[in-house]
CSV table of C-alpha atoms in Angstrom, one decimal:
chain,number,residue,atom,x,y,z
Z,1463,MET,CA,-21.0,25.2,-38.4
Z,1464,THR,CA,-20.5,22.2,-41.0
Z,1465,TYR,CA,-19.9,18.7,-39.8
Z,1466,THR,CA,-20.6,16.6,-42.8
Z,1467,ARG,CA,-17.7,15.3,-44.8
Z,1468,ARG,CA,-17.7,14.3,-48.4
Z,1469,ALA,CA,-15.6,12.3,-50.4
Z,1470,THR,CA,-13.7,13.3,-53.6
Z,1471,ASP,CA,-16.5,11.7,-55.6
Z,1472,GLY,CA,-19.2,13.9,-54.0
Z,1473,SER,CA,-20.6,10.8,-51.6
Z,1474,SER,CA,-21.1,11.3,-48.3
Z,1475,VAL,CA,-18.5,10.1,-45.6
Z,1476,SER,CA,-19.0,9.5,-41.8
Z,1477,PRO,CA,-17.4,11.9,-39.6
Z,1478,SER,CA,-14.3,10.1,-37.7
Z,1479,LEU,CA,-13.9,10.9,-34.1
Z,1480,THR,CA,-11.9,14.2,-33.6
Z,1481,ALA,CA,-10.7,16.6,-31.1
Z,1482,ASP,CA,-11.6,19.2,-33.3
Z,1483,GLN,CA,-13.5,22.0,-31.6
Z,1484,ASP,CA,-15.6,22.8,-34.5
Z,1485,ALA,CA,-16.8,19.2,-34.5
Z,1486,SER,CA,-19.9,18.2,-33.6
Z,1487,PRO,CA,-20.3,16.7,-29.8
Z,1488,ALA,CA,-21.1,13.2,-31.4
Z,1489,THR,CA,-17.7,13.1,-33.3
Z,1490,ARG,CA,-15.8,15.5,-30.6
Z,1491,ILE,CA,-13.7,13.5,-28.5
Z,1492,ALA,CA,-14.5,14.9,-24.7
Z,1493,SER,CA,-11.7,16.7,-23.1
Z,1494,TRP,CA,-10.2,15.4,-19.8
Z,1495,THR,CA,-11.9,18.3,-17.8
Z,1496,GLN,CA,-15.4,17.4,-19.3
Z,1497,ARG,CA,-14.5,13.7,-18.2
Z,1498,LEU,CA,-13.5,14.6,-14.6
Z,1499,THR,CA,-16.6,16.7,-14.3
Z,1500,ALA,CA,-18.8,13.9,-15.5
Z,1501,MET,CA,-17.0,11.3,-13.3
Z,1502,ARG,CA,-17.7,13.8,-10.4
Z,1503,ILE,CA,-21.3,14.1,-10.8
Z,1504,VAL,CA,-21.7,10.4,-11.0
Z,1505,ALA,CA,-19.9,9.9,-7.8
Z,1506,VAL,CA,-22.0,12.7,-6.1
Z,1507,LEU,CA,-25.1,10.9,-7.5
Z,1508,GLY,CA,-23.7,7.4,-6.3
Z,1509,VAL,CA,-22.7,9.2,-3.0
Z,1510,ILE,CA,-26.3,10.7,-2.3
Z,1511,THR,CA,-28.0,7.8,-3.4
Z,1512,ILE,CA,-26.4,5.4,-1.0
Z,1513,ILE,CA,-26.3,7.9,2.3
Z,1514,LEU,CA,-30.1,8.6,1.5
Z,1515,SER,CA,-31.1,4.9,1.0
Z,1516,PRO,CA,-31.9,4.4,4.5
Z,1517,PHE,CA,-34.0,7.4,4.6
Z,1518,ALA,CA,-35.8,7.2,1.4
Z,1519,GLN,CA,-39.5,6.6,3.1
Z,1520,VAL,CA,-39.2,9.4,5.2
Z,1521,LYS,CA,-42.2,11.4,4.8
Z,1522,ILE,CA,-41.9,15.2,3.4
Z,1523,PRO,CA,-44.9,17.6,3.6
Z,1524,LEU,CA,-46.5,18.6,0.3
Z,1525,VAL,CA,-45.3,21.3,-1.5
Z,1526,LEU,CA,-47.9,22.5,-3.8
Z,1527,ALA,CA,-46.0,24.2,-6.5
Z,1528,PHE,CA,-42.9,21.5,-6.7
Z,1529,LEU,CA,-44.8,19.0,-9.1
Z,1530,PRO,CA,-46.3,21.4,-11.7
Z,1531,ALA,CA,-43.1,23.3,-11.6
Z,1532,TYR,CA,-40.8,19.9,-11.9
Z,1533,GLN,CA,-43.0,18.3,-14.5
Z,1534,SER,CA,-43.1,21.6,-16.4
Z,1535,ILE,CA,-39.3,21.9,-16.7
Z,1536,VAL,CA,-38.7,18.4,-17.4
Z,1537,ILE,CA,-41.2,18.6,-20.6
Z,1538,VAL,CA,-39.6,21.8,-21.5
Z,1539,ALA,CA,-36.3,20.2,-21.4
Z,1540,TYR,CA,-36.9,17.4,-23.3
Z,1541,LEU,CA,-38.8,19.1,-26.0
Z,1542,ILE,CA,-35.7,21.5,-26.5
Z,1543,THR,CA,-33.4,18.5,-26.3
Z,1544,SER,CA,-35.1,16.9,-29.2
Z,1545,TYR,CA,-35.6,20.0,-31.3
Z,1546,LEU,CA,-31.6,20.8,-30.9
Z,1547,ILE,CA,-30.6,16.7,-31.5
Z,1548,HIS,CA,-32.8,16.8,-34.5
Z,1549,MET,CA,-30.9,19.9,-35.5
Z,1550,GLN,CA,-28.0,18.4,-35.3
Z,1551,PHE,CA,-29.1,15.4,-37.1
Z,1552,GLN,CA,-29.9,18.0,-39.8
Z,1553,ALA,CA,-26.4,19.7,-40.0
Z,1554,THR,CA,-24.4,16.1,-39.4
Z,1555,ARG,CA,-27.0,13.6,-40.8
Z,1556,ILE,CA,-25.8,10.9,-38.7
Z,1557,VAL,CA,-28.6,8.6,-38.3
Z,1558,SER,CA,-28.2,7.8,-34.8
Z,1559,LEU,CA,-29.1,11.4,-33.6
Z,1560,LEU,CA,-32.5,10.5,-35.1
Z,1561,HIS,CA,-33.1,7.8,-32.3
Z,1562,LEU,CA,-32.4,10.4,-29.5
Z,1563,SER,CA,-34.3,13.1,-30.9
Z,1564,ALA,CA,-37.5,10.6,-31.1
Z,1565,ALA,CA,-36.9,9.3,-27.6
Z,1566,SER,CA,-36.5,12.9,-26.2
Z,1567,LEU,CA,-39.8,14.0,-27.9
Z,1568,TYR,CA,-41.6,10.6,-27.2
Z,1569,THR,CA,-40.7,11.0,-23.2
Z,1570,ALA,CA,-41.9,14.8,-23.4
Z,1571,GLY,CA,-45.3,13.6,-25.2
Z,1572,VAL,CA,-45.4,11.1,-22.5
Z,1573,LEU,CA,-44.9,13.5,-19.5
Z,1574,ILE,CA,-47.2,15.8,-20.7
Z,1575,ALA,CA,-50.1,12.8,-20.8
Z,1576,GLN,CA,-48.8,12.1,-17.2
Z,1577,PHE,CA,-49.5,15.8,-16.5
Z,1578,LEU,CA,-53.1,15.5,-17.5
Z,1579,SER,CA,-53.6,12.2,-15.6
Z,1580,PHE,CA,-52.5,13.9,-12.4
Z,1581,PRO,CA,-55.8,14.2,-10.2
Z,1582,ASN,CA,-57.0,17.9,-9.4
Z,1583,ALA,CA,-54.0,19.1,-11.3
Z,1584,PHE,CA,-56.4,21.3,-13.5
Z,1585,ILE,CA,-59.8,20.7,-12.2
Z,1586,ALA,CA,-61.0,19.9,-8.9
Z,1587,ASN,CA,-62.2,16.5,-8.5
Z,1588,THR,CA,-61.2,15.9,-12.0
Z,1589,GLN,CA,-58.9,13.3,-13.7
Z,1590,LEU,CA,-58.3,14.7,-17.1
Z,1591,LEU,CA,-56.7,11.6,-18.6
Z,1592,GLY,CA,-57.2,7.8,-17.8
Z,1593,GLY,CA,-58.2,6.0,-14.7
Z,1594,ALA,CA,-56.5,5.1,-11.2
Z,1595,GLN,CA,-53.0,3.4,-13.0
Z,1596,THR,CA,-52.4,5.6,-15.7
Z,1597,THR,CA,-50.3,8.1,-13.7
Z,1598,ILE,CA,-47.9,5.3,-12.3
Z,1599,TRP,CA,-47.9,3.5,-15.6
Z,1600,LEU,CA,-46.9,6.6,-17.4
Z,1601,TRP,CA,-44.2,7.0,-15.1
Z,1602,ALA,CA,-42.9,4.0,-16.2
Z,1603,TYR,CA,-43.0,4.8,-19.8
Z,1604,TRP,CA,-41.1,7.9,-19.3
Z,1605,HIS,CA,-38.5,6.0,-17.9
Z,1606,VAL,CA,-38.3,3.4,-20.6
Z,1607,GLY,CA,-38.4,6.3,-23.3
Z,1608,PRO,CA,-34.9,7.4,-22.6
Z,1609,ALA,CA,-33.3,4.3,-21.6
Z,1610,VAL,CA,-34.6,2.8,-25.0
Z,1611,GLY,CA,-34.0,5.7,-27.1
Z,1612,ILE,CA,-30.5,5.6,-25.8
Z,1613,LEU,CA,-30.1,1.9,-26.3
Z,1614,PHE,CA,-31.1,2.2,-30.1
Z,1615,TYR,CA,-28.4,5.3,-30.3
Z,1616,ALA,CA,-25.6,3.3,-28.6
Z,1617,TRP,CA,-26.4,0.0,-30.8
Z,1618,ALA,CA,-26.5,1.9,-33.7
Z,1619,GLU,CA,-23.1,3.7,-32.9
Z,1620,TYR,CA,-21.8,0.4,-32.0
Z,1621,ARG,CA,-22.9,-1.3,-35.3
Z,1622,HIS,CA,-22.2,1.5,-37.7
Z,1623,PRO,CA,-20.6,4.3,-36.0
Z,1624,ASN,CA,-21.6,8.1,-37.3
Z,1625,ARG,CA,-23.6,6.4,-40.3
Z,1626,LEU,CA,-25.1,9.1,-42.2
Z,1627,SER,CA,-28.4,9.1,-44.0
Z,1628,ASP,CA,-28.6,9.3,-47.7
Z,1629,ASN,CA,-31.9,11.0,-47.5
Z,1630,PRO,CA,-32.5,13.2,-44.1
Z,1631,ASP,CA,-36.1,13.9,-45.0
Z,1632,ARG,CA,-36.9,10.3,-45.6
Z,1633,SER,CA,-35.4,9.2,-42.4
Z,1634,THR,CA,-37.1,11.7,-40.5
Z,1635,MET,CA,-40.4,11.0,-42.1
Z,1636,LEU,CA,-39.6,7.3,-41.2
Z,1637,THR,CA,-39.1,7.9,-37.8
Z,1638,ALA,CA,-41.9,10.1,-37.2
Z,1639,LEU,CA,-44.4,7.5,-38.3
Z,1640,VAL,CA,-42.6,5.1,-35.9
Z,1641,LEU,CA,-43.0,7.4,-32.9
Z,1642,CYS,CA,-46.3,8.3,-33.6
Z,1643,ALA,CA,-47.4,4.6,-33.9
Z,1644,VAL,CA,-45.4,3.9,-30.3
Z,1645,PHE,CA,-47.0,6.9,-28.6
Z,1646,ALA,CA,-50.7,5.9,-29.7
Z,1647,PHE,CA,-50.0,2.7,-28.3
Z,1648,THR,CA,-48.8,4.3,-25.1
Z,1649,ILE,CA,-51.7,6.3,-24.6
Z,1650,ALA,CA,-53.9,3.8,-25.9
Z,1651,SER,CA,-52.7,1.4,-23.1
Z,1652,VAL,CA,-53.4,3.7,-20.5
Z,1653,THR,CA,-56.7,5.0,-21.5
Z,1654,ILE,CA,-58.7,2.6,-23.8
Z,1655,PHE,CA,-57.0,-0.3,-22.0
Z,1656,LYS,CA,-56.6,1.1,-18.6
Z,1657,LYS,CA,-59.1,-1.7,-17.0
Z,1658,TRP,CA,-56.5,-4.2,-18.1
Z,1659,LEU,CA,-53.4,-2.3,-16.4
Z,1660,PRO,CA,-51.9,-4.5,-13.7
Z,1661,VAL,CA,-52.2,-2.4,-10.4
Z,1662,MET,CA,-48.8,-0.7,-9.5
Z,1663,ASP,CA,-50.4,2.3,-7.5
Z,1664,ILE,CA,-52.6,1.9,-4.5
Z,1665,ASN,CA,-53.4,5.5,-2.9
Z,1666,GLY,CA,-49.9,6.4,-3.6
Z,1667,ASP,CA,-48.2,3.5,-2.7
Z,1668,TYR,CA,-46.2,2.2,-5.6
Z,1669,SER,CA,-44.2,-0.5,-4.0
Z,1670,ARG,CA,-46.1,-3.1,-6.6
Z,1671,ALA,CA,-44.0,-1.7,-9.3
Z,1672,ASP,CA,-41.3,-3.6,-7.8
Z,1673,VAL,CA,-43.2,-6.7,-7.1
Z,1674,ILE,CA,-44.6,-7.1,-10.5
Z,1675,GLY,CA,-41.0,-6.3,-12.2
Z,1676,VAL,CA,-41.8,-3.1,-13.9
Z,1677,ALA,CA,-39.2,-1.0,-11.9
Z,1678,PRO,CA,-36.3,-3.7,-11.9
Z,1679,ALA,CA,-37.0,-3.9,-15.9
Z,1680,ILE,CA,-36.4,-0.3,-16.2
Z,1681,GLN,CA,-32.9,-0.8,-14.4
Z,1682,ILE,CA,-32.3,-3.4,-16.2
Z,1683,ALA,CA,-32.8,-1.3,-19.7
Z,1684,LEU,CA,-31.1,1.5,-18.4
Z,1685,ALA,CA,-28.1,-0.8,-16.9
Z,1686,ILE,CA,-28.3,-2.3,-20.8
Z,1687,SER,CA,-28.1,1.1,-22.4
Z,1688,LEU,CA,-25.1,2.3,-20.6
Z,1689,LEU,CA,-23.3,-1.0,-21.2
Z,1690,VAL,CA,-24.0,-0.7,-25.2
Z,1691,LEU,CA,-23.0,3.0,-24.9
Z,1692,TRP,CA,-19.7,1.8,-23.3
Z,1693,ARG,CA,-18.8,-0.4,-25.9
Z,1694,ALA,CA,-20.1,2.0,-28.8
Z,1695,SER,CA,-16.7,4.3,-27.7
Z,1696,ARG,CA,-15.7,3.6,-24.5
Z,1697,LEU,CA,-17.8,6.8,-23.3
Z,1698,ARG,CA,-15.0,9.1,-25.4
Z,1699,THR,CA,-17.2,11.7,-27.3
Z,1700,VAL,CA,-18.9,14.8,-25.3
Z,1701,LEU,CA,-22.5,13.4,-26.1
Z,1702,HIS,CA,-21.2,10.0,-24.9
Z,1703,VAL,CA,-20.0,11.2,-21.7
Z,1704,TRP,CA,-23.3,13.0,-21.2
Z,1705,LEU,CA,-25.6,10.4,-22.0
Z,1706,GLY,CA,-23.7,8.2,-19.7
Z,1707,VAL,CA,-24.2,10.6,-16.6
Z,1708,ALA,CA,-28.0,11.3,-18.1
Z,1709,VAL,CA,-28.6,7.3,-17.8
Z,1710,PHE,CA,-26.9,7.1,-14.2
Z,1711,ALA,CA,-29.0,9.9,-12.9
Z,1712,LEU,CA,-32.0,8.0,-14.3
Z,1713,PHE,CA,-30.7,5.2,-12.6
Z,1714,CYS,CA,-30.4,6.6,-9.3
Z,1715,ASP,CA,-33.8,8.2,-9.9
Z,1716,ASN,CA,-35.4,5.0,-10.2
Z,1717,ALA,CA,-33.5,3.4,-7.1
Z,1718,LEU,CA,-34.6,6.1,-4.9
Z,1719,THR,CA,-37.8,6.4,-5.9
Z,1720,MET,CA,-38.5,2.5,-5.4
Z,1721,MET,CA,-36.7,2.5,-2.2
Z,1722,ALA,CA,-39.2,5.3,-1.1
Z,1723,GLY,CA,-42.2,3.2,-2.6
Z,1724,SER,CA,-44.7,6.3,-2.2
Z,1725,ARG,CA,-44.9,9.7,-2.8
Z,1726,LEU,CA,-44.2,12.6,-0.9
Z,1727,THR,CA,-41.1,11.3,0.8
Z,1728,LEU,CA,-37.3,11.8,0.7
Z,1729,GLY,CA,-36.5,9.1,-1.9
Z,1730,TRP,CA,-39.3,10.4,-4.1
Z,1731,TYR,CA,-38.5,14.1,-3.9
Z,1732,VAL,CA,-34.7,13.4,-4.5
Z,1733,GLY,CA,-35.5,11.0,-7.3
Z,1734,ARG,CA,-37.4,13.9,-9.1
Z,1735,ALA,CA,-34.1,15.9,-8.7
Z,1736,ASN,CA,-32.1,13.4,-10.3
Z,1737,ALA,CA,-34.7,13.0,-13.0
Z,1738,LEU,CA,-34.5,16.6,-13.6
Z,1739,LEU,CA,-30.6,16.4,-14.0
Z,1740,SER,CA,-31.0,13.8,-16.5
Z,1741,ALA,CA,-33.5,15.8,-18.6
Z,1742,THR,CA,-31.6,18.7,-18.5
Z,1743,LEU,CA,-28.0,17.5,-19.1
Z,1744,ILE,CA,-28.4,16.8,-22.8
Z,1745,MET,CA,-30.2,20.0,-23.4
Z,1746,CYS,CA,-27.5,22.1,-21.6
Z,1747,VAL,CA,-24.5,20.3,-23.7
Z,1748,TYR,CA,-26.4,21.3,-26.9
Z,1749,LEU,CA,-27.2,24.8,-25.6
Z,1750,ARG,CA,-23.4,25.1,-24.7
Z,1751,GLU,CA,-23.0,24.0,-28.3
Z,1752,ILE,CA,-25.1,26.9,-29.9
Z,1753,ARG,CA,-22.7,29.3,-27.5
Z,1754,ARG,CA,-19.9,28.1,-28.8
Z,1755,ALA,CA,-21.3,28.2,-32.3
Z,1756,TYR,CA,-22.0,31.6,-31.5
Z,1757,MET,CA,-18.8,32.9,-29.8
Z,1758,HIS,CA,-16.9,31.0,-32.8
Z,1759,THR,CA,-19.0,32.8,-35.5
Z,1760,ALA,CA,-18.7,36.1,-33.9
Z,1761,MET,CA,-14.8,35.6,-33.2
Z,1762,MET,CA,-14.6,34.8,-37.4
Z,1763,ALA,CA,-16.5,37.8,-38.0
Z,1764,GLY,CA,-14.5,40.0,-36.0
Z,1765,LYS,CA,-11.5,38.5,-37.8
Z,1766,LEU,CA,-12.9,38.8,-41.2
Z,1767,ILE,CA,-13.9,42.7,-40.3
Z,1768,VAL,CA,-10.2,43.3,-39.3
Z,1769,SER,CA,-8.9,41.1,-42.4
Z,1770,ASN,CA,-11.0,43.3,-44.7
Z,1771,ALA,CA,-9.9,46.7,-43.1
Z,1772,GLU,CA,-6.4,45.5,-43.2
Z,1773,LEU,CA,-6.7,44.6,-47.1
Z,1774,ALA,CA,-8.8,47.9,-47.5
Z,1775,ILE,CA,-5.7,49.8,-45.9
Z,1776,ARG,CA,-3.4,47.7,-48.0
Z,1777,VAL,CA,-5.3,48.5,-51.1
Z,1778,ASP,CA,-5.2,52.2,-50.3
Z,1779,GLU,CA,-1.7,51.9,-49.8
Z,1780,ALA,CA,-0.9,50.5,-53.1
Z,1781,ARG,CA,-2.9,53.4,-54.7
Z,1782,ILE,CA,-1.0,55.9,-52.6
Z,1783,ASP,CA,2.5,57.4,-54.1
Z,1784,ALA,CA,5.1,56.1,-52.1
Z,1785,LEU,CA,7.3,59.3,-52.8
Z,1786,THR,CA,5.0,61.8,-52.5
Z,1787,LYS,CA,2.6,60.3,-50.3
Z,1788,LEU,CA,-0.4,61.5,-52.5
Z,1789,PRO,CA,-2.9,59.6,-54.3
Z,1790,MET,CA,-2.0,58.0,-57.8
Z,1791,ARG,CA,-4.4,58.1,-60.5
Z,1792,ASP,CA,-6.8,55.7,-60.0
Z,1793,MET,CA,-7.4,56.7,-56.2
Z,1794,LEU,CA,-7.4,60.2,-57.1
Z,1795,LEU,CA,-10.2,59.7,-60.2
Z,1796,GLU,CA,-12.2,57.8,-57.5
Z,1797,GLN,CA,-12.0,60.8,-54.9
Z,1798,ALA,CA,-12.4,63.3,-57.6
Z,1799,ASP,CA,-15.6,61.7,-58.9
Z,1800,ASN,CA,-17.3,61.3,-55.8
Z,1801,MET,CA,-16.3,64.8,-54.9
Z,1802,ARG,CA,-17.8,65.9,-58.6
Z,1803,MET,CA,-21.1,64.4,-57.9
Z,1804,ALA,CA,-21.3,65.8,-54.1
Z,1805,SER,CA,-20.8,69.2,-55.5
Z,1806,VAL,CA,-23.3,68.6,-58.1
Z,1807,GLU,CA,-26.0,67.4,-55.2
Z,1808,ALA,CA,-24.9,70.6,-53.3
Z,1809,GLY,CA,-25.4,72.9,-56.4
Z,1810,ALA,CA,-21.9,74.1,-56.1
Z,1811,GLY,CA,-19.5,74.1,-58.7
Z,1812,PHE,CA,-16.4,72.0,-59.3
Z,1813,ALA,CA,-12.8,72.8,-60.5
Z,1814,THR,CA,-9.4,70.8,-61.8
Z,1815,LEU,CA,-6.4,72.1,-61.5
Z,1816,PHE,CA,-3.7,70.3,-63.9
Z,1817,ILE,CA,0.1,71.0,-62.5
Z,1818,ASP,CA,3.3,70.3,-64.4
Z,1819,LEU,CA,6.7,71.3,-63.0
Z,1820,ASP,CA,8.7,73.3,-65.4
Z,1821,GLY,CA,12.4,72.9,-65.7
Z,1822,PHE,CA,12.1,69.4,-63.8
Z,1823,LYS,CA,13.9,67.6,-66.6
Z,1824,ASN,CA,16.9,69.8,-66.2
Z,1825,ILE,CA,17.0,68.9,-62.6
Z,1826,ASN,CA,17.2,65.2,-63.2
Z,1827,ASP,CA,20.0,65.7,-65.8
Z,1828,ARG,CA,22.0,67.6,-63.8
Z,1829,PHE,CA,21.6,66.2,-60.4
Z,1830,GLY,CA,20.6,62.7,-60.8
Z,1831,HIS,CA,17.1,61.2,-60.1
Z,1832,GLU,CA,17.6,61.3,-56.3
Z,1833,HIS,CA,17.8,64.9,-56.5
Z,1834,GLY,CA,14.8,64.7,-58.4
Z,1835,ASP,CA,12.9,62.7,-56.0
Z,1836,ILE,CA,13.7,65.4,-53.5
Z,1837,VAL,CA,12.4,68.2,-55.7
Z,1838,LEU,CA,9.1,66.2,-56.5
Z,1839,ILE,CA,8.4,65.4,-52.7
Z,1840,ARG,CA,9.2,69.5,-51.9
Z,1841,ALA,CA,6.6,70.3,-54.8
Z,1842,ALA,CA,3.9,67.5,-53.4
Z,1843,ASP,CA,4.4,69.1,-50.2
Z,1844,ALA,CA,4.1,72.8,-51.4
Z,1845,VAL,CA,0.7,71.8,-53.3
Z,1846,SER,CA,-0.6,70.1,-50.2
Z,1847,SER,CA,0.1,72.5,-47.8
Z,1848,LEU,CA,-1.9,75.3,-49.6
Z,1849,LEU,CA,-5.0,73.2,-49.9
Z,1850,ARG,CA,-8.5,73.6,-47.8
Z,1851,GLU,CA,-9.6,70.6,-45.7
Z,1852,GLN,CA,-12.2,69.6,-48.4
Z,1853,ASP,CA,-9.5,69.7,-51.4
Z,1854,ILE,CA,-7.8,66.8,-52.9
Z,1855,ALA,CA,-4.5,66.3,-55.0
Z,1856,GLY,CA,-2.9,63.5,-56.1
Z,1857,ARG,CA,0.0,62.5,-58.6
Z,1858,ILE,CA,-0.8,61.2,-61.9
Z,1859,GLY,CA,2.5,61.3,-63.6
Z,1860,GLY,CA,6.0,61.9,-63.3
Z,1861,ASP,CA,6.1,65.4,-62.5
Z,1862,GLU,CA,2.4,66.2,-63.1
Z,1863,PHE,CA,0.0,66.5,-60.2
Z,1864,VAL,CA,-3.8,67.3,-60.1
Z,1865,VAL,CA,-5.7,69.5,-57.6
Z,1866,CYS,CA,-9.8,69.4,-57.6
Z,1867,LEU,CA,-11.7,71.5,-55.4
Z,1868,THR,CA,-15.3,73.0,-55.0
Z,1869,ALA,CA,-16.8,76.5,-54.3
Z,1870,PRO,CA,-20.0,77.9,-54.8
Z,1871,GLY,CA,-20.7,78.8,-58.6
Z,1872,ASP,CA,-20.3,82.3,-58.4
Z,1873,ASN,CA,-17.1,82.2,-56.4
Z,1874,LEU,CA,-15.6,79.1,-58.2
Z,1875,GLN,CA,-13.1,80.6,-60.7
Z,1876,LYS,CA,-11.8,83.2,-58.5
Z,1877,ILE,CA,-10.8,80.5,-56.1
Z,1878,ALA,CA,-9.3,78.2,-58.1
Z,1879,THR,CA,-7.4,81.0,-59.8
Z,1880,LYS,CA,-6.1,82.6,-56.8
Z,1881,LEU,CA,-4.7,78.9,-55.6
Z,1882,SER,CA,-3.2,78.2,-59.1
Z,1883,GLU,CA,-1.1,81.7,-58.5
Z,1884,ARG,CA,-0.1,80.6,-54.8
Z,1885,ILE,CA,1.0,77.3,-56.1
Z,1886,VAL,CA,3.0,78.9,-58.9
Z,1887,GLU,CA,4.6,81.2,-56.4
Z,1888,LYS,CA,5.2,78.5,-53.6
Z,1889,ILE,CA,7.1,76.0,-55.9
Z,1890,ALA,CA,9.0,78.6,-57.5
Z,1891,LYS,CA,10.3,79.3,-54.1
Z,1892,ILE,CA,11.8,76.0,-54.3
Z,1893,GLY,CA,14.8,77.4,-56.2
Z,1894,GLU,CA,16.8,75.4,-58.7
Z,1895,GLY,CA,14.8,76.6,-61.7
Z,1896,ILE,CA,11.7,74.9,-60.7
Z,1897,GLY,CA,8.6,76.4,-61.8
Z,1898,ALA,CA,5.0,75.4,-62.3
Z,1899,SER,CA,2.7,75.7,-65.3
Z,1900,VAL,CA,-1.0,75.1,-64.2
Z,1901,GLY,CA,-4.3,74.9,-66.4
Z,1902,ILE,CA,-7.8,75.2,-64.8
Z,1903,SER,CA,-10.9,73.7,-65.7
Z,1904,VAL,CA,-14.2,75.0,-64.2
Z,1905,SER,CA,-17.0,73.2,-66.2
Z,1906,ASN,CA,-19.0,70.8,-64.1
Z,1907,THR,CA,-18.2,68.1,-66.7
Z,1908,SER,CA,-16.9,64.4,-65.8
Z,1909,ILE,CA,-13.6,64.0,-64.3
Z,1910,ASP,CA,-11.9,62.3,-67.2
Z,1911,GLU,CA,-13.1,65.6,-69.3
Z,1912,ALA,CA,-12.1,67.9,-66.5
Z,1913,ILE,CA,-8.6,66.7,-66.6
Z,1914,ARG,CA,-8.4,67.0,-70.2
Z,1915,GLN,CA,-9.5,70.2,-70.5
Z,1916,ALA,CA,-7.3,71.4,-67.8
Z,1917,ASP,CA,-4.3,69.7,-69.3
Z,1918,GLU,CA,-4.7,71.5,-72.3
Z,1919,ALA,CA,-5.2,74.7,-70.3
Z,1920,MET,CA,-1.5,74.0,-68.8
Z,1921,TYR,CA,0.1,73.5,-72.4
Z,1922,ASP,CA,-1.3,76.9,-73.1
Z,1923,SER,CA,0.5,78.2,-69.9
Z,1924,LYS,CA,3.8,76.7,-71.2
Z,1925,LYS,CA,3.2,78.2,-74.7
Z,1926,ALA,CA,2.5,81.5,-72.6
Z,1927,GLY,CA,6.1,81.6,-70.9
Z,1928,ARG,CA,5.5,79.2,-68.1
Z,1929,ASN,CA,5.3,79.8,-64.3
Z,1930,ARG,CA,1.6,80.7,-64.8
Z,1931,SER,CA,-1.9,79.5,-64.8
Z,1932,THR,CA,-4.4,79.7,-67.5
Z,1933,ILE,CA,-8.1,78.9,-67.5
Z,1934,TYR,CA,-9.6,76.3,-70.1
Z,1935,ARG,CA,-11.2,78.1,-73.2
Z,1936,PRO,CA,-12.9,75.9,-75.8
Z,1937,LYS,CA,-11.0,76.4,-78.9
Z,1938,PRO,CA,-12.9,77.8,-82.0
Z,1939,GLN,CA,-13.7,74.9,-84.2
Z,1940,LEU,CA,-12.3,75.4,-87.7
Z,1941,VAL,CA,-15.1,75.4,-90.7
Z,1942,GLN,CA,-13.8,73.9,-93.8
Z,1943,HIS,CA,-15.6,75.3,-97.0
Z,1944,ALA,CA,-15.7,73.2,-100.1
């Protein structure tokens, strides 16, 4: 599916918003069903957050598998999202998509680093990365990542909607360099400079994140990104709608997490669920997009197969004589050549019969062409009724027919002669003075040469008195003496 439009002079043109189902999620206007679904999710998240607020600090027993499973799923979700959005950028060249892709990749990297910073996560009594405040600060960084990435995306869309990159590879390289620098600073701040990190976590109590203003700053960043996203398109496109839901889910996650104040609480667990929803939403949007593209491609492929089949039928119908329903010359030659090559491979013989109706001109002259057509149909039926399943016949001229057959070499001439005699006999039964002269070629030569030989033998039948068959014999060449 191609999304980038081009002007008539070859330059890139930014795609406009459209309801076309083949358009990118970044430019396709969301349906009412999608908007309604998104509003319901937001309403449910809001209601749950409000209802659980008084109980956010209720302690919940430790579930050993929860944190590793949660962290792994969120990491994979952000990595897949980054990849899918970058593929969308390569297809559309919309610059703002790079901000989303980079933010998702940055968040996945921070989550991996946070995983490594969990005490006892991989090795007993060991923290693989950073110090006492590393984990909580990486939590803050990974919440900032999506907020800032969506803010940059929304601002780019607000200032230059669907702006296209003139050099996608260069844009990707510059974004990667900036991303590496920001990620390096992030890791350095929680490892090399870990001693200078402000204290936010005291034995699992992270309520100081509120006191020193980190949590409120994250909420403000999320609110600003949602506001700018709204200003960019009023959340009209599919991507914008679900980005809005993802931001709101992170907002609810941060709110419940801060109200909980410590780990292993109701607010902390529900906050993780909200973060998981936020991480997987955009991934699901693009996975559904891939499914749509696959279904669309499969549907178009099916239509193409049907169209090709119908075209093949129409082409074959165009090569079949409308009157006698027998193949015309081109189709007959094609079928006969295939039969001849197959007979050569099988070691069998190949015979060609050339049939010309005797007395047909008199029928047309006496009774008219309509009656002549009836005679042609009856003659074609007579020939067809005598053929074996593997034999083929065709009409190559006004009252001229050709039959091709194969048989073992020692029986070929006998079978061809017998068939010719039966054709002559059955056509004669049509009456009205109609007969048939048949020429037979039993030489395994090219189909054109075989028809020429059979045609020559047919004229010998006419010279011999008509209503008979003759096998082709090469004529002796006259030698001229000086």
